[in-house]
Amino acid sequence: MNVFVNGWRKLTSFIKQLVQRAAFAGLNWNKLAYRFEVEEWLATATSDHGAMPDHPDKNWGHLRANDLVSIPDRWEFPILATWDLDVQIVTLGLVDPAFAKAQALLLLNERYQHPNGAIPATEGAWANPHPPIHGWAIWQIYHLCDQDDAFLAAAYPSLKRHFSWWLREHRQPDGLFSGCFMGMDNISLLDRQKLPKGYRLVQADATGWLAQYSLMLLKMAIVLGNDEDACHFLDEFLAIRKALNTLWDAKDRFFYDALVDEKDRYTSLKVRSLVGLVPLLATTVIDLTNLSEVPKVAARLKKLNQPAEQSEQLLLTAVGQHWKPLINALFDETEFLSPYGIRSVSLVHAEHPAQLTLEQEQYELSYEPGEASDRMFGGNSNWRGPIWLPLNQLLLEAVHNLQSGVQQQAWHSNEFANLTEARDSLIQRLVGIFVVNEQGQRPYLGNQALFQQTSIWHEHPWFHEYFHAETGKGLGASHQHGWTASIAAIIHCAGLWKVELNSPSTA
């Protein structure tokens, strides 16, 4: 039975029902009167931070927050966390566009954004950059809501300053990006912020995120009719794409981070993880027939089309022709594709852990589909195997863009005949975490009889931090992390893309 997609009205009704259930359970979209003044915090008698002459937050004295903010949870996590908020507000835009726009612009307010262009990351580590997806969030809200050009124009200048800050502070001479936390905690072989002396890290994911950011700004400049800016961001995208090839392993057909020593020798960190898939996110399609307001960039974009191509749609992707081996890995059930979505680390590492010996230190990373055994970041976060909804949402969009922009859509992996089938199957698997299966259970509730059998629990979705890659069980905190509600945005896109989502459930 077709449960979710039975006309636009039923789809919209389901999304609203999902959000209402989340609100009933007290799990998502808490609004907090958030007050945090950095100078005041550093000066408090109970804080020893003010006595530290090199404390990084001393450079954030301008930050004076006193606003209504969407947060993951009012109890355990009542703090600002930028990339969590960015994912939340995209889904929030489906039910409260005005509040979503206000939240998007709030981080670009002079009381939040640093004069140098940086956007605050999270309490106690304001300068430690999260993935730069604020431009993506604003672009999504713009399209999911009402294509409000005034909203886009209000955000655009501050986004440009933020992008320039990234280039100035984190781009290396080789064009790659470095020195970034990037939010995925223990996904790396070693702590990215505690590198061995004499080494720097160049990052496939940071470089991929900036390629995506340049594409978002390119598209915004086109909409706003800023031809010079559009040419500039196209140049930046092409430069980042060229640099990214440095991290491509031709033998393994994958992108890896690399440690670079003082003699500029590169050592690949051969972990098959989301880090190497993030470059796929820098994939978009541009309509070449709608560029009359930007003639300079229009001419350049049309030249990028292959001579034999007569398509009016131009596919821009940071991974070039590498998209085929990356998509093969993404939709390979012996690698990234689990029954419930895309694993954060390849299943290959279950039998073949990634290993590194460096300066007499041993490092190892294994596939862990559930809670982490590794104590990096306190052991309360795990990006070494489980399903994380935000990255799955972004990868789905990338696959959809590839499907839209690749002239020859036929592509073969272990199971799928083409990109459309692969995209639709991934949506089915993600939705399958939450809906009632043929056994009458919701996978995210695991084997807990109380939750599976008692209607008050069974009928009101929870929003866990992440999910067991092999069983779909919800893990981490069950009462926070509103970004897992991105499942509603995924279902919304399924309707836009006319994807048939079938389930034995009616809930």
Coordinates of C-alpha atoms in Angstrom, one line a residue:
M1 CA 0.0 0.0 0.0
N2 CA 1.3 3.4 -0.9
V3 CA 1.3 5.2 2.5
F4 CA 3.2 8.4 2.2
V5 CA 2.9 9.5 -1.4
N6 CA -0.7 9.6 -2.4
G7 CA -1.0 13.1 -3.7
W8 CA 0.6 16.2 -2.3
R9 CA -2.2 16.7 0.3
K10 CA -1.5 13.4 2.0
L11 CA 2.2 13.9 1.9
T12 CA 1.9 17.4 3.5
S13 CA -0.5 16.0 6.2
F14 CA 2.0 13.3 7.1
I15 CA 4.9 15.7 7.5
K16 CA 2.7 17.9 9.8
Q17 CA 1.7 14.9 11.8
L18 CA 5.3 13.8 12.2
V19 CA 6.2 17.2 13.5
Q20 CA 3.2 17.4 15.8
R21 CA 4.1 14.0 17.3
A22 CA 7.7 15.2 17.8
A23 CA 6.3 18.2 19.7
F24 CA 4.0 16.0 21.8
A25 CA 7.0 13.8 22.8
G26 CA 8.9 16.9 23.7
L27 CA 11.8 15.8 21.5
N28 CA 12.2 18.4 18.9
W29 CA 12.2 22.1 18.1
N30 CA 12.4 23.4 21.6
K31 CA 12.6 27.2 21.6
L32 CA 14.9 28.6 24.2
A33 CA 15.4 32.2 25.4
Y34 CA 19.1 31.9 24.8
R35 CA 21.4 34.4 26.5
F36 CA 25.2 34.2 26.3
E37 CA 27.6 37.1 26.5
V38 CA 31.2 36.0 26.0
E39 CA 32.8 38.8 27.9
E40 CA 30.5 38.3 30.9
W41 CA 31.2 34.6 30.8
L42 CA 34.9 35.0 30.8
A43 CA 34.7 37.4 33.7
T44 CA 32.6 35.3 36.0
A45 CA 34.1 34.3 39.3
T46 CA 33.3 30.6 38.7
S47 CA 35.1 30.6 35.3
D48 CA 38.8 30.0 35.0
H49 CA 38.7 30.7 31.3
G50 CA 39.3 34.5 31.8
A51 CA 42.7 33.8 33.4
M52 CA 43.9 32.0 30.3
P53 CA 45.7 34.5 28.2
D54 CA 45.4 32.4 25.0
H55 CA 41.8 31.3 25.5
P56 CA 40.3 31.4 22.0
D57 CA 37.0 32.7 23.2
K58 CA 38.7 36.0 24.1
N59 CA 38.5 36.8 20.4
W60 CA 34.7 36.5 20.5
G61 CA 33.9 39.4 22.9
H62 CA 31.4 40.8 20.4
L63 CA 29.2 37.7 20.8
R64 CA 26.1 38.8 22.8
A65 CA 23.3 36.4 22.3
N66 CA 19.9 37.2 23.8
D67 CA 17.4 35.7 21.4
L68 CA 14.8 32.9 20.9
V69 CA 16.8 30.0 19.4
S70 CA 15.9 26.6 18.2
I71 CA 17.9 24.1 20.1
P72 CA 18.2 20.3 20.2
D73 CA 17.0 20.0 23.8
R74 CA 16.2 22.2 26.8
W75 CA 17.6 19.8 29.4
E76 CA 20.9 18.2 28.4
F77 CA 21.9 20.2 25.3
P78 CA 20.5 23.8 25.8
I79 CA 23.3 25.4 23.8
L80 CA 23.8 26.9 20.3
A81 CA 25.4 24.4 17.9
T82 CA 25.6 25.8 14.4
W83 CA 25.5 22.9 12.1
D84 CA 22.8 21.2 14.2
L85 CA 20.7 24.3 13.9
D86 CA 21.4 24.6 10.1
V87 CA 19.9 21.1 9.6
Q88 CA 17.0 21.7 11.9
I89 CA 15.8 24.9 10.3
V90 CA 15.6 23.3 6.8
T91 CA 12.9 20.9 8.1
L92 CA 11.5 23.7 10.3
G93 CA 10.9 25.7 7.1
L94 CA 8.3 23.2 6.1
V95 CA 6.0 24.1 9.0
D96 CA 7.2 27.6 10.1
P97 CA 8.9 29.4 7.3
A98 CA 9.1 32.8 9.1
F99 CA 10.8 31.3 12.1
A100 CA 13.2 29.3 9.9
K101 CA 14.2 32.4 8.0
A102 CA 14.7 34.4 11.2
Q103 CA 16.9 31.6 12.6
A104 CA 19.0 31.5 9.4
L105 CA 19.6 35.2 9.5
L106 CA 20.3 35.3 13.3
L107 CA 23.7 33.7 12.9
L108 CA 24.6 36.4 10.4
N109 CA 23.7 39.1 12.8
E110 CA 26.6 41.4 14.0
R111 CA 26.0 40.1 17.5
Y112 CA 26.9 36.5 16.3
Q113 CA 29.0 36.6 13.2
H114 CA 32.6 37.6 13.9
P115 CA 33.9 40.9 12.3
N116 CA 36.4 38.7 10.4
G117 CA 33.5 36.7 8.8
A118 CA 33.5 33.5 11.0
I119 CA 30.2 32.1 12.2
P120 CA 30.1 30.9 15.9
A121 CA 30.3 27.1 16.2
T122 CA 29.3 26.2 19.7
E123 CA 29.7 27.2 23.3
G124 CA 33.3 27.1 24.5
A125 CA 34.6 26.6 21.0
W126 CA 33.2 29.4 19.0
A127 CA 36.1 29.5 16.6
N128 CA 36.3 25.8 16.0
P129 CA 34.6 25.5 12.6
H130 CA 31.7 23.2 12.0
P131 CA 30.9 22.1 8.4
P132 CA 30.1 25.3 6.5
I133 CA 26.5 24.4 5.6
H134 CA 24.8 27.7 6.4
G135 CA 24.8 28.6 2.8
W136 CA 23.2 25.3 1.9
A137 CA 20.6 25.8 4.7
I138 CA 19.6 29.2 3.4
W139 CA 19.4 28.0 -0.2
Q140 CA 17.2 25.1 0.9
I141 CA 14.9 27.4 2.9
Y142 CA 14.7 29.7 0.0
H143 CA 13.4 26.9 -2.3
L144 CA 11.3 25.0 0.2
C145 CA 9.5 28.1 1.3
D146 CA 8.5 30.8 -1.1
Q147 CA 11.6 31.7 -3.0
D148 CA 11.8 35.0 -1.2
D149 CA 14.5 37.0 -3.0
A150 CA 14.6 39.6 -0.2
F151 CA 15.5 36.8 2.3
L152 CA 18.3 35.6 0.0
A153 CA 19.6 39.1 -0.6
A154 CA 19.7 39.8 3.2
A155 CA 21.8 36.7 3.8
Y156 CA 24.1 36.9 0.8
P157 CA 26.6 39.6 1.9
S158 CA 27.3 37.9 5.2
L159 CA 27.6 34.5 3.5
K160 CA 30.2 36.0 1.2
R161 CA 32.2 37.3 4.2
H162 CA 32.0 33.8 5.8
F163 CA 33.2 32.1 2.7
S164 CA 36.1 34.6 2.4
W165 CA 37.1 33.8 6.0
W166 CA 37.3 30.1 5.2
L167 CA 39.6 30.9 2.2
R168 CA 41.8 33.2 4.3
E169 CA 42.1 31.1 7.4
H170 CA 41.9 27.5 6.3
R171 CA 43.1 27.2 2.7
Q172 CA 46.6 25.8 2.3
P173 CA 49.1 26.7 -0.4
D174 CA 48.2 23.5 -2.3
G175 CA 44.5 24.7 -2.4
L176 CA 43.3 22.1 0.1
F177 CA 41.7 22.9 3.4
S178 CA 43.1 22.1 6.8
G179 CA 42.8 22.8 10.5
C180 CA 39.1 22.1 10.8
F181 CA 37.1 20.1 13.3
M182 CA 34.3 19.4 10.8
G183 CA 31.9 18.0 13.3
M184 CA 32.1 14.3 12.7
D185 CA 34.0 13.6 16.0
N186 CA 35.8 10.3 16.0
I187 CA 35.5 9.5 12.3
S188 CA 39.2 9.9 11.8
L189 CA 42.1 7.6 12.7
L190 CA 43.4 10.3 15.0
D191 CA 42.1 13.4 16.7
R192 CA 42.2 16.1 14.0
Q193 CA 43.0 18.7 16.6
K194 CA 45.8 16.8 18.3
L195 CA 48.2 16.0 15.4
P196 CA 51.7 14.7 15.8
K197 CA 54.3 17.4 16.0
G198 CA 55.5 18.5 12.5
Y199 CA 52.4 17.4 10.6
R200 CA 49.4 19.2 9.2
L201 CA 46.2 17.6 8.0
V202 CA 44.7 18.3 4.6
Q203 CA 41.0 17.2 4.6
A204 CA 38.9 15.7 1.9
D205 CA 35.7 16.7 3.7
A206 CA 36.7 20.3 4.5
T207 CA 37.7 20.7 0.9
G208 CA 34.4 19.1 -0.3
W209 CA 32.4 21.3 2.0
L210 CA 34.0 24.5 0.6
A211 CA 33.4 23.2 -3.0
Q212 CA 29.7 22.9 -2.1
Y213 CA 29.7 26.3 -0.5
S214 CA 31.1 27.9 -3.6
L215 CA 28.3 26.3 -5.7
M216 CA 25.7 27.6 -3.3
L217 CA 27.1 31.1 -3.6
L218 CA 27.3 30.8 -7.4
K219 CA 23.6 29.9 -7.6
M220 CA 22.7 32.7 -5.2
A221 CA 24.7 35.2 -7.3
I222 CA 22.9 34.1 -10.4
V223 CA 19.4 34.5 -8.8
L224 CA 20.4 38.0 -7.5
G225 CA 21.8 39.0 -10.9
N226 CA 25.3 39.6 -9.7
D227 CA 27.4 38.6 -12.7
E228 CA 30.8 39.5 -11.3
D229 CA 30.3 37.5 -8.1
A230 CA 29.0 34.6 -10.1
C231 CA 32.2 34.5 -12.1
H232 CA 34.2 34.8 -8.9
F233 CA 32.5 31.8 -7.3
L234 CA 32.7 29.7 -10.4
D235 CA 36.5 30.4 -10.4
E236 CA 36.7 29.4 -6.7
F237 CA 34.8 26.2 -7.4
L238 CA 37.0 25.2 -10.3
A239 CA 40.1 25.9 -8.2
I240 CA 38.9 23.8 -5.3
R241 CA 37.9 21.0 -7.7
K242 CA 41.4 20.9 -9.1
A243 CA 43.0 20.9 -5.7
L244 CA 40.7 18.1 -4.5
N245 CA 42.2 15.7 -7.1
T246 CA 45.3 15.7 -5.0
L247 CA 43.5 13.6 -2.4
W248 CA 42.1 11.1 -4.9
D249 CA 43.6 7.6 -4.6
A250 CA 43.7 6.1 -8.1
K251 CA 44.2 2.6 -6.8
D252 CA 41.4 2.6 -4.2
R253 CA 39.2 5.0 -6.2
F254 CA 38.4 7.0 -3.2
F255 CA 39.2 10.4 -1.5
Y256 CA 41.3 10.3 1.7
D257 CA 42.6 12.8 4.2
A258 CA 46.3 13.1 4.2
L259 CA 49.0 14.1 6.8
V260 CA 51.7 16.3 5.3
D261 CA 55.1 16.5 7.0
E262 CA 57.6 19.4 7.1
K263 CA 59.1 18.2 3.8
D264 CA 55.6 18.2 2.1
R265 CA 55.4 14.5 1.9
Y266 CA 51.8 13.2 1.9
T267 CA 50.6 10.1 3.9
S268 CA 47.0 9.1 3.1
L269 CA 44.8 8.2 6.0
K270 CA 43.1 5.3 4.3
V271 CA 39.7 5.2 6.0
R272 CA 36.7 4.6 3.7
S273 CA 34.3 6.9 5.5
L274 CA 31.9 9.8 4.9
V275 CA 35.0 12.0 4.8
G276 CA 35.7 10.6 1.3
L277 CA 32.1 10.9 0.2
V278 CA 31.6 14.6 1.3
P279 CA 33.1 15.8 -2.0
L280 CA 30.0 14.3 -3.7
L281 CA 27.9 16.9 -2.0
A282 CA 29.4 19.6 -4.2
T283 CA 27.1 18.6 -7.1
T284 CA 24.4 20.8 -8.6
V285 CA 22.6 21.4 -11.9
I286 CA 22.3 24.8 -13.5
D287 CA 19.6 25.7 -16.0
L288 CA 21.5 27.3 -18.9
T289 CA 18.3 28.8 -20.3
N290 CA 17.7 31.2 -17.4
L291 CA 20.9 33.2 -17.3
S292 CA 19.9 36.4 -19.1
E293 CA 20.8 38.6 -16.1
V294 CA 24.3 37.2 -15.8
P295 CA 25.7 37.1 -19.4
K296 CA 29.4 36.8 -18.4
V297 CA 29.0 33.7 -16.2
A298 CA 26.4 32.4 -18.7
A299 CA 29.0 32.3 -21.5
R300 CA 31.6 30.6 -19.2
L301 CA 29.1 28.0 -18.0
K302 CA 28.1 27.1 -21.5
K303 CA 31.7 26.6 -22.5
L304 CA 32.0 24.0 -19.7
N305 CA 29.5 21.8 -21.4
Q306 CA 31.1 19.2 -23.6
P307 CA 30.9 20.1 -27.3
A308 CA 28.8 17.0 -28.1
E309 CA 26.3 17.9 -25.4
Q310 CA 23.2 20.0 -26.4
S311 CA 21.6 19.8 -23.0
E312 CA 20.2 22.9 -21.4
Q313 CA 21.2 21.6 -18.0
L314 CA 24.8 21.8 -16.8
L315 CA 26.0 19.4 -14.2
L316 CA 28.7 20.8 -11.9
T317 CA 30.4 18.3 -9.6
A318 CA 33.6 18.7 -7.6
V319 CA 34.4 15.0 -8.1
G320 CA 34.3 15.1 -12.0
Q321 CA 34.3 11.6 -13.5
H322 CA 35.2 10.1 -10.1
W323 CA 31.4 10.1 -9.3
K324 CA 31.0 6.6 -10.8
P325 CA 33.4 4.8 -8.4
L326 CA 32.1 6.9 -5.5
I327 CA 28.5 6.0 -6.3
N328 CA 29.4 2.4 -6.7
A329 CA 30.9 2.4 -3.1
L330 CA 27.9 4.4 -1.8
F331 CA 25.3 1.9 -3.1
D332 CA 27.4 -1.3 -2.4
E333 CA 25.9 -3.3 0.5
T334 CA 29.3 -4.6 1.3
E335 CA 30.5 -1.0 1.8
F336 CA 28.3 1.9 2.7
L337 CA 24.7 0.9 2.0
S338 CA 23.1 -0.7 5.0
P339 CA 19.4 -1.8 5.3
Y340 CA 18.7 1.6 6.9
G341 CA 20.8 4.1 5.0
I342 CA 24.4 5.1 4.4
R343 CA 26.9 4.0 7.0
S344 CA 29.3 6.6 8.2
V345 CA 32.2 4.1 7.8
S346 CA 32.5 1.3 5.2
L347 CA 31.6 -2.2 6.3
V348 CA 35.0 -3.2 4.8
H349 CA 36.6 -2.0 8.0
A350 CA 34.8 -4.7 10.0
E351 CA 37.3 -7.3 8.8
H352 CA 40.0 -5.0 7.6
P353 CA 40.5 -2.2 10.2
A354 CA 42.3 0.9 9.0
Q355 CA 45.7 1.2 10.6
L356 CA 48.5 3.7 10.7
T357 CA 51.9 3.8 12.4
L358 CA 53.3 7.3 12.8
E359 CA 56.1 8.5 15.1
Q360 CA 56.0 5.1 16.9
E361 CA 52.3 5.6 17.7
Q362 CA 49.7 3.0 16.5
Y363 CA 46.3 4.1 15.3
E364 CA 43.4 1.9 14.3
L365 CA 39.8 2.3 13.2
S366 CA 37.3 -0.5 12.9
Y367 CA 33.7 -0.5 11.7
E368 CA 31.3 0.0 14.7
P369 CA 27.7 0.0 13.7
G370 CA 26.4 1.0 17.2
E371 CA 27.9 2.7 20.2
A372 CA 31.6 3.6 20.1
S373 CA 34.2 1.6 21.9
D374 CA 36.7 4.3 21.1
R375 CA 37.0 7.0 23.8
M376 CA 37.9 9.9 21.5
F377 CA 35.6 12.8 22.4
G378 CA 34.5 11.0 25.6
G379 CA 33.1 7.9 23.8
N380 CA 29.6 9.5 23.7
S381 CA 29.6 10.0 19.9
N382 CA 30.2 7.6 17.1
W383 CA 30.8 8.3 13.5
R384 CA 32.5 4.9 12.9
G385 CA 29.6 3.1 11.3
P386 CA 26.1 4.2 12.4
I387 CA 23.5 6.1 10.3
W388 CA 23.4 9.8 10.7
L389 CA 20.3 11.4 9.1
P390 CA 21.8 14.8 8.1
L391 CA 24.6 13.3 6.0
N392 CA 22.1 10.9 4.4
Q393 CA 19.9 13.9 3.5
L394 CA 22.8 15.7 1.9
L395 CA 23.9 12.6 0.0
L396 CA 20.4 12.0 -1.3
E397 CA 20.4 15.5 -2.7
A398 CA 23.7 14.9 -4.4
V399 CA 22.5 11.6 -5.9
H400 CA 19.3 13.4 -7.1
N401 CA 21.4 16.1 -8.8
L402 CA 23.6 13.5 -10.5
Q403 CA 20.4 11.7 -11.7
S404 CA 19.1 15.0 -13.1
G405 CA 22.3 16.1 -14.7
V406 CA 24.0 13.0 -16.1
Q407 CA 23.0 12.6 -19.7
Q408 CA 23.4 8.8 -19.6
Q409 CA 21.8 7.7 -16.4
A410 CA 22.5 4.0 -16.8
W411 CA 24.9 2.9 -14.1
H412 CA 25.5 -0.4 -12.5
S413 CA 26.4 -1.6 -9.0
N414 CA 25.7 -4.7 -7.1
E415 CA 21.9 -4.2 -6.9
F416 CA 20.8 -1.1 -8.8
A417 CA 20.3 -0.5 -12.5
N418 CA 20.4 3.3 -12.5
L419 CA 20.6 6.4 -10.3
T420 CA 16.9 6.9 -10.0
E421 CA 16.4 3.4 -8.6
A422 CA 19.4 3.9 -6.2
R423 CA 18.0 7.2 -5.0
D424 CA 14.5 5.8 -4.4
S425 CA 15.8 2.8 -2.6
L426 CA 17.9 4.9 -0.2
I427 CA 14.8 7.0 0.7
Q428 CA 12.9 3.7 1.4
R429 CA 15.6 2.5 3.7
L430 CA 15.8 5.8 5.7
V431 CA 12.0 6.0 6.1
G432 CA 12.1 2.3 7.1
I433 CA 13.9 3.3 10.3
F434 CA 10.7 4.8 11.6
V435 CA 7.7 3.1 10.0
V436 CA 6.1 -0.1 11.2
N437 CA 7.6 -3.1 9.4
E438 CA 6.0 -6.4 8.6
Q439 CA 6.7 -7.7 12.1
G440 CA 4.6 -4.8 13.5
Q441 CA 7.7 -3.0 14.9
R442 CA 9.4 0.3 14.4
P443 CA 13.2 -0.6 14.0
Y444 CA 14.4 2.5 15.8
L445 CA 12.7 1.3 19.0
G446 CA 14.9 -1.8 19.0
N447 CA 13.8 -4.8 21.1
Q448 CA 12.3 -2.8 23.9
A449 CA 8.9 -4.4 24.5
L450 CA 7.6 -1.4 26.5
F451 CA 8.2 0.9 23.6
Q452 CA 7.2 -1.5 20.8
Q453 CA 3.9 -2.5 22.5
T454 CA 2.7 0.5 24.4
S455 CA 0.9 3.0 22.1
I456 CA 2.0 6.1 23.9
W457 CA 5.6 5.3 23.0
H458 CA 5.0 3.3 19.8
E459 CA 2.9 6.0 18.0
H460 CA 5.1 9.1 18.8
P461 CA 8.4 9.2 17.0
W462 CA 11.6 9.8 18.8
F463 CA 14.6 11.6 17.3
H464 CA 17.8 9.8 18.3
E465 CA 21.2 11.2 17.6
Y466 CA 22.1 8.3 15.2
F467 CA 21.0 4.7 14.4
H468 CA 22.5 1.3 14.4
A469 CA 23.6 0.6 10.8
E470 CA 22.5 -3.1 10.8
T471 CA 19.3 -3.0 12.9
G472 CA 18.1 0.6 12.7
K473 CA 17.9 0.9 16.5
G474 CA 18.0 4.5 17.8
L475 CA 21.2 5.3 19.7
G476 CA 22.7 8.1 21.7
A477 CA 20.3 10.6 23.2
S478 CA 16.6 9.9 22.4
H479 CA 15.3 13.3 23.6
Q480 CA 17.4 15.7 21.6
H481 CA 19.2 16.3 18.3
G482 CA 16.3 17.8 16.3
W483 CA 18.4 17.3 13.1
T484 CA 17.1 13.8 12.9
A485 CA 13.7 15.3 12.0
S486 CA 15.3 15.8 8.6
I487 CA 13.5 12.6 7.8
A488 CA 10.5 14.9 7.2
A489 CA 12.5 16.9 4.7
I490 CA 13.5 13.7 3.0
I491 CA 9.8 12.6 2.7
H492 CA 9.0 16.1 1.4
C493 CA 11.6 15.7 -1.3
A494 CA 10.3 12.2 -2.1
G495 CA 7.0 13.9 -2.9
L496 CA 8.7 16.5 -5.1
W497 CA 10.6 13.8 -6.9
K498 CA 7.5 11.6 -7.2
V499 CA 9.0 8.7 -5.3
E500 CA 6.6 5.9 -4.4
L501 CA 7.2 5.0 -0.7
N502 CA 5.5 1.8 0.2
S503 CA 5.0 0.3 3.6
P504 CA 2.7 -2.2 5.3
S505 CA 2.2 0.5 7.9
T506 CA -0.5 3.2 7.9
A507 CA 1.4 5.4 10.5

